[in-house]
Structures are given as C-alpha cells and as structure tokens.
mmCIF file of C-alpha atoms in Angstrom:
data_model
loop_
_atom_site.group_PDB
_atom_site.id
_atom_site.type_symbol
_atom_site.label_atom_id
_atom_site.label_comp_id
_atom_site.label_asym_id
_atom_site.label_seq_id
_atom_site.Cartn_x
_atom_site.Cartn_y
_atom_site.Cartn_z
ATOM 1 C CA MET D 27 3.771 -26.375 -7.507
ATOM 2 C CA LYS D 28 1.995 -24.279 -10.116
ATOM 3 C CA LYS D 29 3.874 -21.402 -11.717
ATOM 4 C CA ILE D 30 3.035 -17.973 -10.270
ATOM 5 C CA PHE D 31 3.343 -14.960 -12.542
ATOM 6 C CA PHE D 32 4.630 -11.559 -11.290
ATOM 7 C CA VAL D 33 3.114 -8.347 -12.575
ATOM 8 C CA ALA D 34 3.582 -4.737 -11.381
ATOM 9 C CA SER D 35 1.331 -1.855 -12.374
ATOM 10 C CA ALA D 36 2.494 1.718 -11.929
ATOM 11 C CA LEU D 37 0.918 4.628 -10.216
ATOM 12 C CA VAL D 38 2.641 7.821 -11.424
ATOM 13 C CA ALA D 39 4.016 10.090 -8.672
ATOM 14 C CA ALA D 40 4.225 13.925 -8.869
ATOM 15 C CA LEU D 41 4.340 17.006 -6.634
ATOM 16 C CA ALA D 42 2.982 20.371 -7.778
ATOM 17 C CA PHE D 43 4.043 23.578 -6.068
ATOM 18 C CA ALA D 44 2.814 27.165 -6.450
ATOM 19 C CA SER D 45 5.330 30.047 -6.404
ATOM 20 C CA CYS D 46 5.942 32.640 -3.692
ATOM 21 C CA GLN D 47 5.428 36.234 -4.825
ATOM 22 C CA LYS D 48 7.174 39.303 -3.373
ATOM 23 C CA ASN D 49 5.498 42.514 -2.250
ATOM 24 C CA ASP D 50 6.572 45.596 -0.271
ATOM 25 C CA ALA D 51 6.361 44.013 3.200
ATOM 26 C CA GLN D 52 9.574 43.690 5.218
ATOM 27 C CA GLU D 53 11.769 40.687 5.913
ATOM 28 C CA GLY D 54 10.904 39.157 9.263
ATOM 29 C CA ASP D 55 7.202 39.875 8.981
ATOM 30 C CA LEU D 56 4.717 37.015 9.178
ATOM 31 C CA VAL D 57 2.980 35.960 5.961
ATOM 32 C CA THR D 58 0.089 33.610 5.456
ATOM 33 C CA ALA D 59 0.662 30.430 3.524
ATOM 34 C CA THR D 60 -2.282 28.274 2.408
ATOM 35 C CA PHE D 61 -1.795 24.650 1.420
ATOM 36 C CA THR D 62 -4.192 22.462 -0.505
ATOM 37 C CA ILE D 63 -3.400 18.830 0.349
ATOM 38 C CA VAL D 64 -4.578 16.328 -2.251
ATOM 39 C CA ALA D 65 -4.778 12.548 -2.266
ATOM 40 C CA PRO D 66 -5.132 11.791 -5.998
ATOM 41 C CA HIS D 67 -7.706 8.987 -6.264
ATOM 42 C CA ASP D 68 -10.925 8.247 -8.026
ATOM 43 C CA VAL D 69 -13.648 9.067 -5.535
ATOM 44 C CA ALA D 70 -16.500 7.861 -7.724
ATOM 45 C CA THR D 71 -16.556 4.395 -6.231
ATOM 46 C CA LYS D 72 -15.712 2.835 -2.901
ATOM 47 C CA ALA D 73 -13.102 0.165 -3.495
ATOM 48 C CA ILE D 74 -10.005 -1.507 -2.121
ATOM 49 C CA GLY D 75 -7.041 0.880 -2.388
ATOM 50 C CA ASP D 76 -9.084 4.024 -3.140
ATOM 51 C CA GLY D 77 -7.460 5.866 -0.233
ATOM 52 C CA GLN D 78 -10.754 6.990 1.251
ATOM 53 C CA ASN D 79 -10.064 5.416 4.649
ATOM 54 C CA ALA D 80 -7.049 7.696 5.283
ATOM 55 C CA LYS D 81 -9.203 10.689 6.119
ATOM 56 C CA ASN D 82 -7.159 12.444 8.833
ATOM 57 C CA LEU D 83 -4.233 14.747 7.973
ATOM 58 C CA VAL D 84 -1.307 15.761 10.214
ATOM 59 C CA PHE D 85 0.743 18.729 8.967
ATOM 60 C CA ALA D 86 4.245 19.586 10.248
ATOM 61 C CA VAL D 87 6.678 22.414 9.470
ATOM 62 C CA TYR D 88 10.501 22.343 9.540
ATOM 63 C CA PRO D 89 13.109 25.005 8.707
ATOM 64 C CA TYR D 90 14.924 24.601 5.405
ATOM 65 C CA ASP D 91 18.566 25.737 5.011
ATOM 66 C CA LEU D 92 19.334 26.997 1.490
ATOM 67 C CA ALA D 93 23.103 26.818 2.015
ATOM 68 C CA PRO D 94 24.853 24.379 -0.352
ATOM 69 C CA GLY D 95 25.267 20.977 1.250
ATOM 70 C CA ALA D 96 23.002 21.778 4.210
ATOM 71 C CA ASP D 97 21.624 18.738 6.028
ATOM 72 C CA ASN D 98 17.938 19.534 6.034
ATOM 73 C CA THR D 99 17.109 16.079 7.369
ATOM 74 C CA ALA D 100 18.522 17.210 10.719
ATOM 75 C CA ALA D 101 16.081 20.120 11.060
ATOM 76 C CA ALA D 102 13.968 20.258 14.207
ATOM 77 C CA GLU D 103 10.208 20.487 13.824
ATOM 78 C CA LEU D 104 8.540 23.814 14.635
ATOM 79 C CA VAL D 105 6.148 22.017 16.944
ATOM 80 C CA ASN D 106 3.880 25.003 17.513
ATOM 81 C CA LEU D 107 3.007 24.940 13.805
ATOM 82 C CA ARG D 108 1.895 21.299 13.732
ATOM 83 C CA GLN D 109 -1.778 20.957 12.801
ATOM 84 C CA GLY D 110 -4.391 18.207 12.820
ATOM 85 C CA ASP D 111 -2.715 16.027 15.467
ATOM 86 C CA TRP D 112 -5.663 14.557 17.347
ATOM 87 C CA THR D 113 -3.252 12.724 19.671
ATOM 88 C CA GLN D 114 -2.262 16.135 21.056
ATOM 89 C CA GLY D 115 -5.821 17.423 21.284
ATOM 90 C CA GLN D 116 -5.514 19.564 18.149
ATOM 91 C CA THR D 117 -8.431 20.288 15.838
ATOM 92 C CA GLU D 118 -8.722 17.487 13.322
ATOM 93 C CA VAL D 119 -8.006 18.197 9.648
ATOM 94 C CA VAL D 120 -10.217 15.848 7.644
ATOM 95 C CA PHE D 121 -10.249 15.343 3.892
ATOM 96 C CA ASN D 122 -13.449 16.225 2.069
ATOM 97 C CA ALA D 123 -15.331 14.007 -0.380
ATOM 98 C CA ASN D 124 -12.828 14.899 -3.115
ATOM 99 C CA LEU D 125 -9.931 13.825 -0.866
ATOM 100 C CA GLU D 126 -8.691 17.401 -0.432
ATOM 101 C CA ALA D 127 -7.870 19.353 2.732
ATOM 102 C CA THR D 128 -6.757 22.959 3.308
ATOM 103 C CA VAL D 129 -4.200 24.118 5.879
ATOM 104 C CA THR D 130 -3.203 27.720 6.634
ATOM 105 C CA VAL D 131 -0.051 28.633 8.535
ATOM 106 C CA SER D 132 1.888 31.829 9.344
ATOM 107 C CA LEU D 133 5.531 31.816 8.206
ATOM 108 C CA VAL D 134 8.355 34.334 8.579
ATOM 109 C CA ARG D 135 9.314 36.321 5.482
ATOM 110 C CA GLY D 136 12.967 35.811 4.570
ATOM 111 C CA LYS D 137 13.138 32.184 5.700
ATOM 112 C CA ALA D 138 12.702 28.913 3.816
ATOM 113 C CA TYR D 139 10.617 26.012 5.104
ATOM 114 C CA GLN D 140 9.880 22.367 4.446
ATOM 115 C CA PHE D 141 6.629 20.586 5.152
ATOM 116 C CA VAL D 142 5.560 17.043 6.000
ATOM 117 C CA CYS D 143 2.014 15.802 5.422
ATOM 118 C CA TRP D 144 0.795 12.469 6.762
ATOM 119 C CA ALA D 145 -2.708 11.058 6.182
ATOM 120 C CA GLN D 146 -4.163 7.969 7.829
ATOM 121 C CA ASN D 147 -7.280 6.557 9.413
ATOM 122 C CA LYS D 148 -7.567 8.190 12.817
ATOM 123 C CA ASP D 149 -8.201 4.834 14.469
ATOM 124 C CA ALA D 150 -5.192 3.079 12.918
ATOM 125 C CA ALA D 151 -2.956 1.982 15.770
ATOM 126 C CA CYS D 152 -0.107 0.702 13.566
ATOM 127 C CA PHE D 153 1.458 4.138 12.863
ATOM 128 C CA ASP D 154 3.492 6.284 15.250
ATOM 129 C CA PHE D 155 3.907 9.867 13.949
ATOM 130 C CA SER D 156 4.919 11.480 17.247
ATOM 131 C CA ALA D 157 8.168 12.343 15.432
ATOM 132 C CA MET D 158 6.901 13.481 12.056
ATOM 133 C CA ASN D 159 10.366 13.188 10.498
ATOM 134 C CA ALA D 160 10.584 9.494 11.430
ATOM 135 C CA ILE D 161 7.214 7.781 11.188
ATOM 136 C CA GLU D 162 7.196 4.217 12.500
ATOM 137 C CA VAL D 163 5.088 1.375 11.155
ATOM 138 C CA SER D 164 4.234 -1.567 13.399
ATOM 139 C CA TYR D 165 3.371 -4.963 11.941
ATOM 140 C CA ALA D 166 2.494 -6.572 15.254
ATOM 141 C CA ASN D 167 -0.693 -8.640 14.920
ATOM 142 C CA ALA D 168 -1.250 -7.287 11.429
ATOM 143 C CA PRO D 169 -4.320 -8.893 9.814
ATOM 144 C CA ALA D 170 -4.207 -9.715 6.118
ATOM 145 C CA GLN D 171 -6.487 -7.779 3.731
ATOM 146 C CA ASP D 172 -6.556 -4.733 6.063
ATOM 147 C CA ASN D 173 -7.503 -1.833 3.791
ATOM 148 C CA ASN D 174 -9.181 0.139 6.576
ATOM 149 C CA TYR D 175 -6.196 0.889 8.794
ATOM 150 C CA ARG D 176 -2.924 -0.019 7.039
ATOM 151 C CA ASP D 177 -3.252 2.298 4.033
ATOM 152 C CA ALA D 178 -1.665 5.742 4.565
ATOM 153 C CA PHE D 179 -0.167 8.599 2.520
ATOM 154 C CA TYR D 180 2.530 11.224 2.881
ATOM 155 C CA ALA D 181 4.417 14.018 1.101
ATOM 156 C CA HIS D 182 7.449 16.217 1.691
ATOM 157 C CA ALA D 183 7.502 19.700 0.165
ATOM 158 C CA VAL D 184 9.653 22.837 0.291
ATOM 159 C CA THR D 185 8.833 26.521 -0.275
ATOM 160 C CA SER D 186 9.645 26.750 -3.986
ATOM 161 C CA ASP D 187 9.677 29.109 -6.963
ATOM 162 C CA SER D 188 7.804 28.521 -10.193
ATOM 163 C CA ASN D 189 10.589 26.178 -11.373
ATOM 164 C CA GLY D 190 10.448 24.065 -8.242
ATOM 165 C CA ASN D 191 13.675 25.444 -6.759
ATOM 166 C CA PRO D 192 13.747 25.996 -2.969
ATOM 167 C CA VAL D 193 13.395 29.679 -2.036
ATOM 168 C CA LYS D 194 12.812 31.907 0.973
ATOM 169 C CA VAL D 195 9.291 33.116 1.700
ATOM 170 C CA THR D 196 8.704 36.617 0.312
ATOM 171 C CA ASP D 197 4.927 36.966 0.602
ATOM 172 C CA GLY D 198 1.776 35.026 1.264
ATOM 173 C CA PHE D 199 1.281 32.140 -1.159
ATOM 174 C CA ASN D 200 -0.849 29.153 -2.079
ATOM 175 C CA GLN D 201 0.791 25.768 -2.594
ATOM 176 C CA THR D 202 -0.626 22.408 -3.602
ATOM 177 C CA ILE D 203 0.861 19.231 -2.133
ATOM 178 C CA VAL D 204 -0.047 15.819 -3.516
ATOM 179 C CA LEU D 205 0.189 12.799 -1.233
ATOM 180 C CA ARG D 206 1.347 9.338 -2.257
ATOM 181 C CA ARG D 207 1.702 6.011 -0.476
ATOM 182 C CA PRO D 208 5.105 5.109 0.966
ATOM 183 C CA PHE D 209 3.915 1.497 0.686
ATOM 184 C CA ALA D 210 3.817 -1.233 -1.914
ATOM 185 C CA GLN D 211 0.587 -3.164 -2.227
ATOM 186 C CA ILE D 212 0.976 -6.957 -2.646
ATOM 187 C CA ASN D 213 -1.891 -8.905 -4.167
ATOM 188 C CA VAL D 214 -2.616 -12.536 -4.928
ATOM 189 C CA GLY D 215 -4.915 -13.229 -7.852
ATOM 190 C CA SER D 216 -6.498 -16.565 -8.706
ATOM 191 C CA THR D 217 -7.187 -17.725 -12.257
ATOM 192 C CA ASP D 218 -8.896 -20.901 -11.041
ATOM 193 C CA MET D 219 -11.725 -19.871 -8.745
ATOM 194 C CA ALA D 220 -14.374 -21.521 -10.910
ATOM 195 C CA ALA D 221 -12.322 -24.714 -11.238
ATOM 196 C CA ALA D 222 -11.812 -24.832 -7.469
ATOM 197 C CA GLU D 223 -15.540 -24.419 -6.884
ATOM 198 C CA ASP D 224 -16.281 -27.222 -9.348
ATOM 199 C CA ALA D 225 -13.876 -29.390 -7.373
ATOM 200 C CA GLY D 226 -15.855 -28.795 -4.184
ATOM 201 C CA LEU D 227 -14.203 -25.734 -2.595
ATOM 202 C CA ASN D 228 -16.535 -23.325 -0.796
ATOM 203 C CA LEU D 229 -15.573 -19.894 -2.193
ATOM 204 C CA ASN D 230 -17.328 -18.181 0.711
ATOM 205 C CA ASN D 231 -14.806 -19.686 3.099
ATOM 206 C CA ILE D 232 -11.350 -18.979 1.583
ATOM 207 C CA TYR D 233 -8.830 -17.391 3.971
ATOM 208 C CA SER D 234 -5.245 -16.326 3.338
ATOM 209 C CA SER D 235 -2.164 -15.299 5.304
ATOM 210 C CA MET D 236 1.165 -13.888 4.084
ATOM 211 C CA ASN D 237 4.798 -13.570 5.156
ATOM 212 C CA VAL D 238 7.113 -10.961 3.612
ATOM 213 C CA SER D 239 10.845 -10.736 4.270
ATOM 214 C CA ASN D 240 13.009 -7.627 4.749
ATOM 215 C CA VAL D 241 10.244 -5.087 5.360
ATOM 216 C CA ALA D 242 11.194 -1.549 6.494
ATOM 217 C CA THR D 243 9.670 -0.144 9.678
ATOM 218 C CA VAL D 244 10.678 3.561 9.759
ATOM 219 C CA LEU D 245 10.051 6.263 7.142
ATOM 220 C CA ASN D 246 12.294 9.343 7.125
ATOM 221 C CA THR D 247 9.806 11.832 5.744
ATOM 222 C CA LEU D 248 12.414 14.564 5.117
ATOM 223 C CA ASP D 249 14.413 12.579 2.589
ATOM 224 C CA GLY D 250 12.069 9.680 1.808
ATOM 225 C CA THR D 251 14.447 6.924 2.906
ATOM 226 C CA VAL D 252 13.481 3.967 5.080
ATOM 227 C CA SER D 253 15.249 2.020 7.800
ATOM 228 C CA GLY D 254 14.723 -1.008 9.984
ATOM 229 C CA ALA D 255 14.059 -4.402 8.456
ATOM 230 C CA GLN D 256 12.108 -7.373 9.711
ATOM 231 C CA ASN D 257 10.206 -10.372 8.458
ATOM 232 C CA VAL D 258 6.517 -9.573 8.633
ATOM 233 C CA SER D 259 3.567 -11.911 9.072
ATOM 234 C CA PHE D 260 0.042 -10.910 8.096
ATOM 235 C CA THR D 261 -2.356 -13.091 10.031
ATOM 236 C CA ARG D 262 -5.092 -15.165 8.369
ATOM 237 C CA ALA D 263 -8.184 -13.287 7.170
ATOM 238 C CA LEU D 264 -11.054 -13.863 4.763
ATOM 239 C CA ALA D 265 -10.178 -13.383 1.087
ATOM 240 C CA ILE D 266 -11.442 -10.223 -0.625
ATOM 241 C CA THR D 267 -13.201 -12.284 -3.320
ATOM 242 C CA ASN D 268 -15.157 -14.687 -1.159
ATOM 243 C CA GLY D 269 -18.147 -15.832 -3.150
ATOM 244 C CA THR D 270 -20.521 -13.028 -2.144
ATOM 245 C CA THR D 271 -22.096 -10.657 -4.643
ATOM 246 C CA ALA D 272 -20.342 -7.719 -2.928
ATOM 247 C CA SER D 273 -16.886 -9.247 -3.347
ATOM 248 C CA GLU D 274 -14.382 -7.292 -5.400
ATOM 249 C CA LYS D 275 -12.352 -8.850 -8.179
ATOM 250 C CA LEU D 276 -8.707 -8.030 -8.850
ATOM 251 C CA THR D 277 -8.127 -6.161 -12.115
ATOM 252 C CA ILE D 278 -4.644 -5.503 -13.418
ATOM 253 C CA ASN D 279 -3.195 -2.610 -15.411
ATOM 254 C CA ASP D 280 0.091 -4.158 -16.551
ATOM 255 C CA GLN D 281 2.479 -2.387 -18.923
ATOM 256 C CA ASN D 282 2.400 -5.105 -21.567
ATOM 257 C CA GLY D 283 -1.364 -5.428 -21.593
ATOM 258 C CA VAL D 284 -1.286 -9.193 -21.138
ATOM 259 C CA TYR D 285 -3.740 -9.066 -18.252
ATOM 260 C CA GLN D 286 -5.559 -5.871 -19.262
ATOM 261 C CA ASN D 287 -9.182 -5.924 -18.024
ATOM 262 C CA THR D 288 -8.829 -9.519 -16.843
ATOM 263 C CA GLU D 289 -10.613 -10.222 -13.560
ATOM 264 C CA PHE D 290 -8.949 -12.448 -10.985
ATOM 265 C CA GLY D 291 -10.205 -13.869 -7.750
ATOM 266 C CA TRP D 292 -8.658 -11.570 -5.114
ATOM 267 C CA LEU D 293 -7.305 -13.810 -2.389
ATOM 268 C CA ALA D 294 -4.761 -11.582 -0.596
ATOM 269 C CA MET D 295 -3.896 -7.868 -0.264
ATOM 270 C CA ASN D 296 -1.270 -6.377 2.063
ATOM 271 C CA TYR D 297 0.732 -3.141 2.399
ATOM 272 C CA VAL D 298 4.457 -3.000 3.240
ATOM 273 C CA LEU D 299 6.752 0.014 3.690
ATOM 274 C CA VAL D 300 9.474 0.152 0.999
ATOM 275 C CA GLY D 301 12.304 2.459 -0.061
ATOM 276 C CA LEU D 302 12.483 5.085 -2.754
ATOM 277 C CA ALA D 303 12.439 4.082 -6.429
ATOM 278 C CA PRO D 304 14.573 2.915 -8.025
ATOM 279 C CA ASN D 305 15.441 0.455 -5.322
ATOM 280 C CA ASN D 306 17.167 -2.898 -5.387
ATOM 281 C CA GLU D 307 15.180 -4.409 -2.547
ATOM 282 C CA THR D 308 14.088 -7.971 -3.066
ATOM 283 C CA HIS D 309 11.661 -9.776 -0.847
ATOM 284 C CA ASN D 310 10.641 -13.368 -0.335
ATOM 285 C CA ILE D 311 6.876 -13.770 -0.159
ATOM 286 C CA THR D 312 5.044 -16.767 1.228
ATOM 287 C CA PHE D 313 1.266 -16.960 1.251
ATOM 288 C CA SER D 314 -0.997 -19.682 2.540
ATOM 289 C CA LEU D 315 -4.570 -20.446 1.514
ATOM 290 C CA TYR D 316 -7.155 -22.055 3.797
ATOM 291 C CA ASP D 317 -10.582 -23.619 3.443
ATOM 292 C CA GLY D 318 -11.679 -22.038 6.730
ATOM 293 C CA ASP D 319 -10.228 -20.080 9.630
ATOM 294 C CA SER D 320 -7.933 -22.605 11.295
ATOM 295 C CA ASP D 321 -4.521 -24.164 10.790
ATOM 296 C CA ALA D 322 -6.229 -27.479 10.111
ATOM 297 C CA ASP D 323 -7.924 -25.925 7.074
ATOM 298 C CA LEU D 324 -4.634 -25.278 5.226
ATOM 299 C CA LEU D 325 -4.960 -25.940 1.510
ATOM 300 C CA TYR D 326 -1.499 -25.018 0.261
ATOM 301 C CA THR D 327 1.462 -22.683 0.848
ATOM 302 C CA HIS D 328 3.063 -20.909 -2.100
ATOM 303 C CA GLU D 329 6.540 -19.338 -2.098
ATOM 304 C CA LYS D 330 7.955 -16.661 -4.399
ATOM 305 C CA THR D 331 11.548 -15.502 -3.916
ATOM 306 C CA GLY D 332 13.334 -12.374 -5.108
ATOM 307 C CA VAL D 333 10.212 -10.235 -5.583
ATOM 308 C CA THR D 334 10.875 -6.528 -6.226
ATOM 309 C CA LEU D 335 8.439 -4.224 -4.450
ATOM 310 C CA LYS D 336 8.198 -0.527 -5.308
ATOM 311 C CA ARG D 337 6.675 2.426 -3.507
ATOM 312 C CA ASN D 338 3.127 3.275 -4.574
ATOM 313 C CA PHE D 339 3.073 0.352 -7.003
ATOM 314 C CA ARG D 340 0.841 -2.700 -6.935
ATOM 315 C CA THR D 341 2.563 -6.054 -7.218
ATOM 316 C CA HIS D 342 0.446 -9.013 -8.264
ATOM 317 C CA LEU D 343 1.156 -12.700 -7.844
ATOM 318 C CA VAL D 344 -1.287 -14.461 -10.122
ATOM 319 C CA GLY D 345 -1.858 -18.007 -11.337
ATOM 320 C CA ASP D 346 -3.658 -21.263 -10.599
ATOM 321 C CA VAL D 347 -3.112 -20.950 -6.859
ATOM 322 C CA LEU D 348 -6.054 -23.054 -5.672
ATOM 323 C CA THR D 349 -5.906 -26.084 -7.954
ATOM 324 C CA ALA D 350 -3.407 -28.491 -9.432
ATOM 325 C CA VAL D 351 -4.036 -30.224 -12.722
ATOM 326 C CA GLY D 352 -4.198 -34.008 -12.447
ATOM 327 C CA THR D 353 -4.192 -36.315 -15.454
ATOM 328 C CA ILE D 354 -6.070 -39.584 -15.034
ATOM 329 C CA ASN D 355 -5.562 -42.281 -17.660
ATOM 330 C CA ILE D 356 -8.545 -44.620 -18.144
ATOM 331 C CA VAL D 357 -7.626 -48.036 -19.622
ATOM 332 C CA ILE D 358 -9.796 -51.047 -20.505
ATOM 333 C CA GLU D 359 -8.035 -54.329 -19.753
ATOM 334 C CA GLU D 360 -9.724 -56.871 -21.988
ATOM 335 C CA GLU D 361 -7.937 -59.958 -20.638
ATOM 336 C CA PHE D 362 -9.465 -62.097 -17.839
ATOM 337 C CA TYR D 363 -7.419 -62.889 -14.759
ATOM 338 C CA ASP D 364 -4.875 -65.708 -14.849
ATOM 339 C CA TYR D 365 -7.095 -68.705 -14.188
ATOM 340 C CA ASP D 366 -10.696 -69.789 -14.629
ATOM 341 C CA ILE D 367 -13.107 -70.802 -11.912
ATOM 342 C CA VAL D 368 -14.767 -74.219 -12.546
ATOM 343 C CA GLU D 369 -17.746 -75.639 -10.666
ATOM 344 C CA THR D 370 -19.029 -79.291 -11.278
ATOM 345 C CA LEU D 371 -22.725 -80.065 -11.560
#
C-alpha cells in the first residue's frame, strides 16, 4: 500500500471580551447587555469550510458563581433568556453577510453570568441542543463530504473585566464573542489524479467513504470537554474534486511549508467532535475509494492508525491514493525455441 502522509494546519482560537463599566444605578437593577457574535471566516468566496452554512444562532445564559472552586458547569440555564431557538418558536437570530449577529439581553446588576452560543444550519438534523450545556452530535446515516449540515460553531463566555477576569455585572455593556468549531476536519488529498485519469479512471465518478474510531458524541459547552465515544461511519458520497470545472481542490497550509500552495485532488472531507487541545486522543481512520456509487465499484481501502485530531484544526491524509506504481521489465529473448521444425519437399 502506498505511504500516506499526515499534515495538520492550524486555525488560531481566541475570545475577545469587552469590560463592564459601573455607574450610579443600584445593585439588583436590570441592565442591558449587547453581544456581537462573530464567526471569523473569509466571506469573500463560497468554499468548503467557510462556515457560511451555519447561519442560525442559539444564545443561552447561565449564572456564574465567583466563589473559589465553584462548579459552574452545574449551573442551570436561565431558560427565559434563551434566544434564537427556532425549535421553540423563538425569533430566529441569523448571521449577516459578514458572519456577525447581535443579541441583546437584560441582566441583573450585582450578579455574574456565563453564556453559550451555538451556530448551525437550521435544517441540520444531526445536532440536539435542547440542553445547551450538553449538545449532542449524531452520526447516524452521516454522508461523507457533508459541508452543508455537519459544520457548526460554538463559544462559551463569562461577564469579564478588561483583563478577562470574571466579574459581576455593574452596568450595561457590549461584549464580543468569537465562535470556533468544536470539530476536527479530516481530508483526503490525492497527488495522482492525473495519473489515475491517464490509466482510465473517470474522475467525474470518484466516490469515497470513511470510518473513524473513538469519536465523541456530547459537547459540554460550559467547560469545553467531550464525552461518549463510538466508531463512526461516513457513508459513500461523490468526491469534492470530481472532474468538473466547479470542483474545489484541496490546498494545505502546513507549518513546515512542504505543501504550501500545492493543490491536491480533494477526495474526502468529514467533521468529527473532538476534545480540548492539547489532547492525547488518537483515532484510526479507514477510507475507501470507489469508481462509482456501489460496493462493486470499490477501488481500494486505505488505513491510517494513531491519527491525532485536534479541535478546529484540519487534518490531511495525502499521497498517491488512487494509483500504485508497477514496474514492467521488457526483455528480448534472442534464442529460438528448443527444436526446429522441418518439412520435406
């Protein structure tokens, strides 16, 4: 089997918070807090992984206990302050063209709060956010290459001072919250698309499926941890690079620059929920390539063990995944066979 190279390219994570400022109003009064929710992506082009399919925001509020050692992951949601939940008939909160949304909520002066933001495609049926502190991800009947419904974003934030330390609300304030994926993106890149086409493969008809071991299924949004583990199968679907002029190519931004600006045939792309970085999770990944949409069209199955997946990172498996090099030796045998044929006249 051909060697498959592993490359990870980082997406830098950050949260920016504005400070609360005190005035002469009394403790216990209601103050207005305005949140700008941002999904930090390039909106200039429509592409795989640009986040533009996760247009709907759900916003939830929880109390935050400033006492040392307080278990803030046990806080109960203030359900009357939830916003954007279309499943409960609430007014939708939709990101604008710049992938920003604004939420305004009334909070009690003298108390501290924590916030959970979750963004997804409204029609995605694979996420259950009925409990916003424990969002569940289903991988049942998950199709490969699903960028429309399986990409989602979240953030956890706390009322904070200018140094980022949790504080009680003293007055109305503006706060910016930046969303990031809780998922790793797994890609398969081909260096031998042209060679495969020369050898008779129809590039318009390449399908792929993928199996990933030890995938988490529940995200604790209050502390960022994950739980649940299962082996996940992404069912066969057409490759992203499939021979059409509209097909995208896989480009890699690796730390060492070995593959910088190199275009690969993009044969597989899947999202899986993973733990916080740094994590020691390792996963076994198996992907199969097909010349058509049936089991009978199987070309080859590749296996890669011990793959480290990280949250909001892209992991690439690249190499000659479609072809195998064969060496054919051509020899001229100058000798005739062992005996001569004689005919009499």
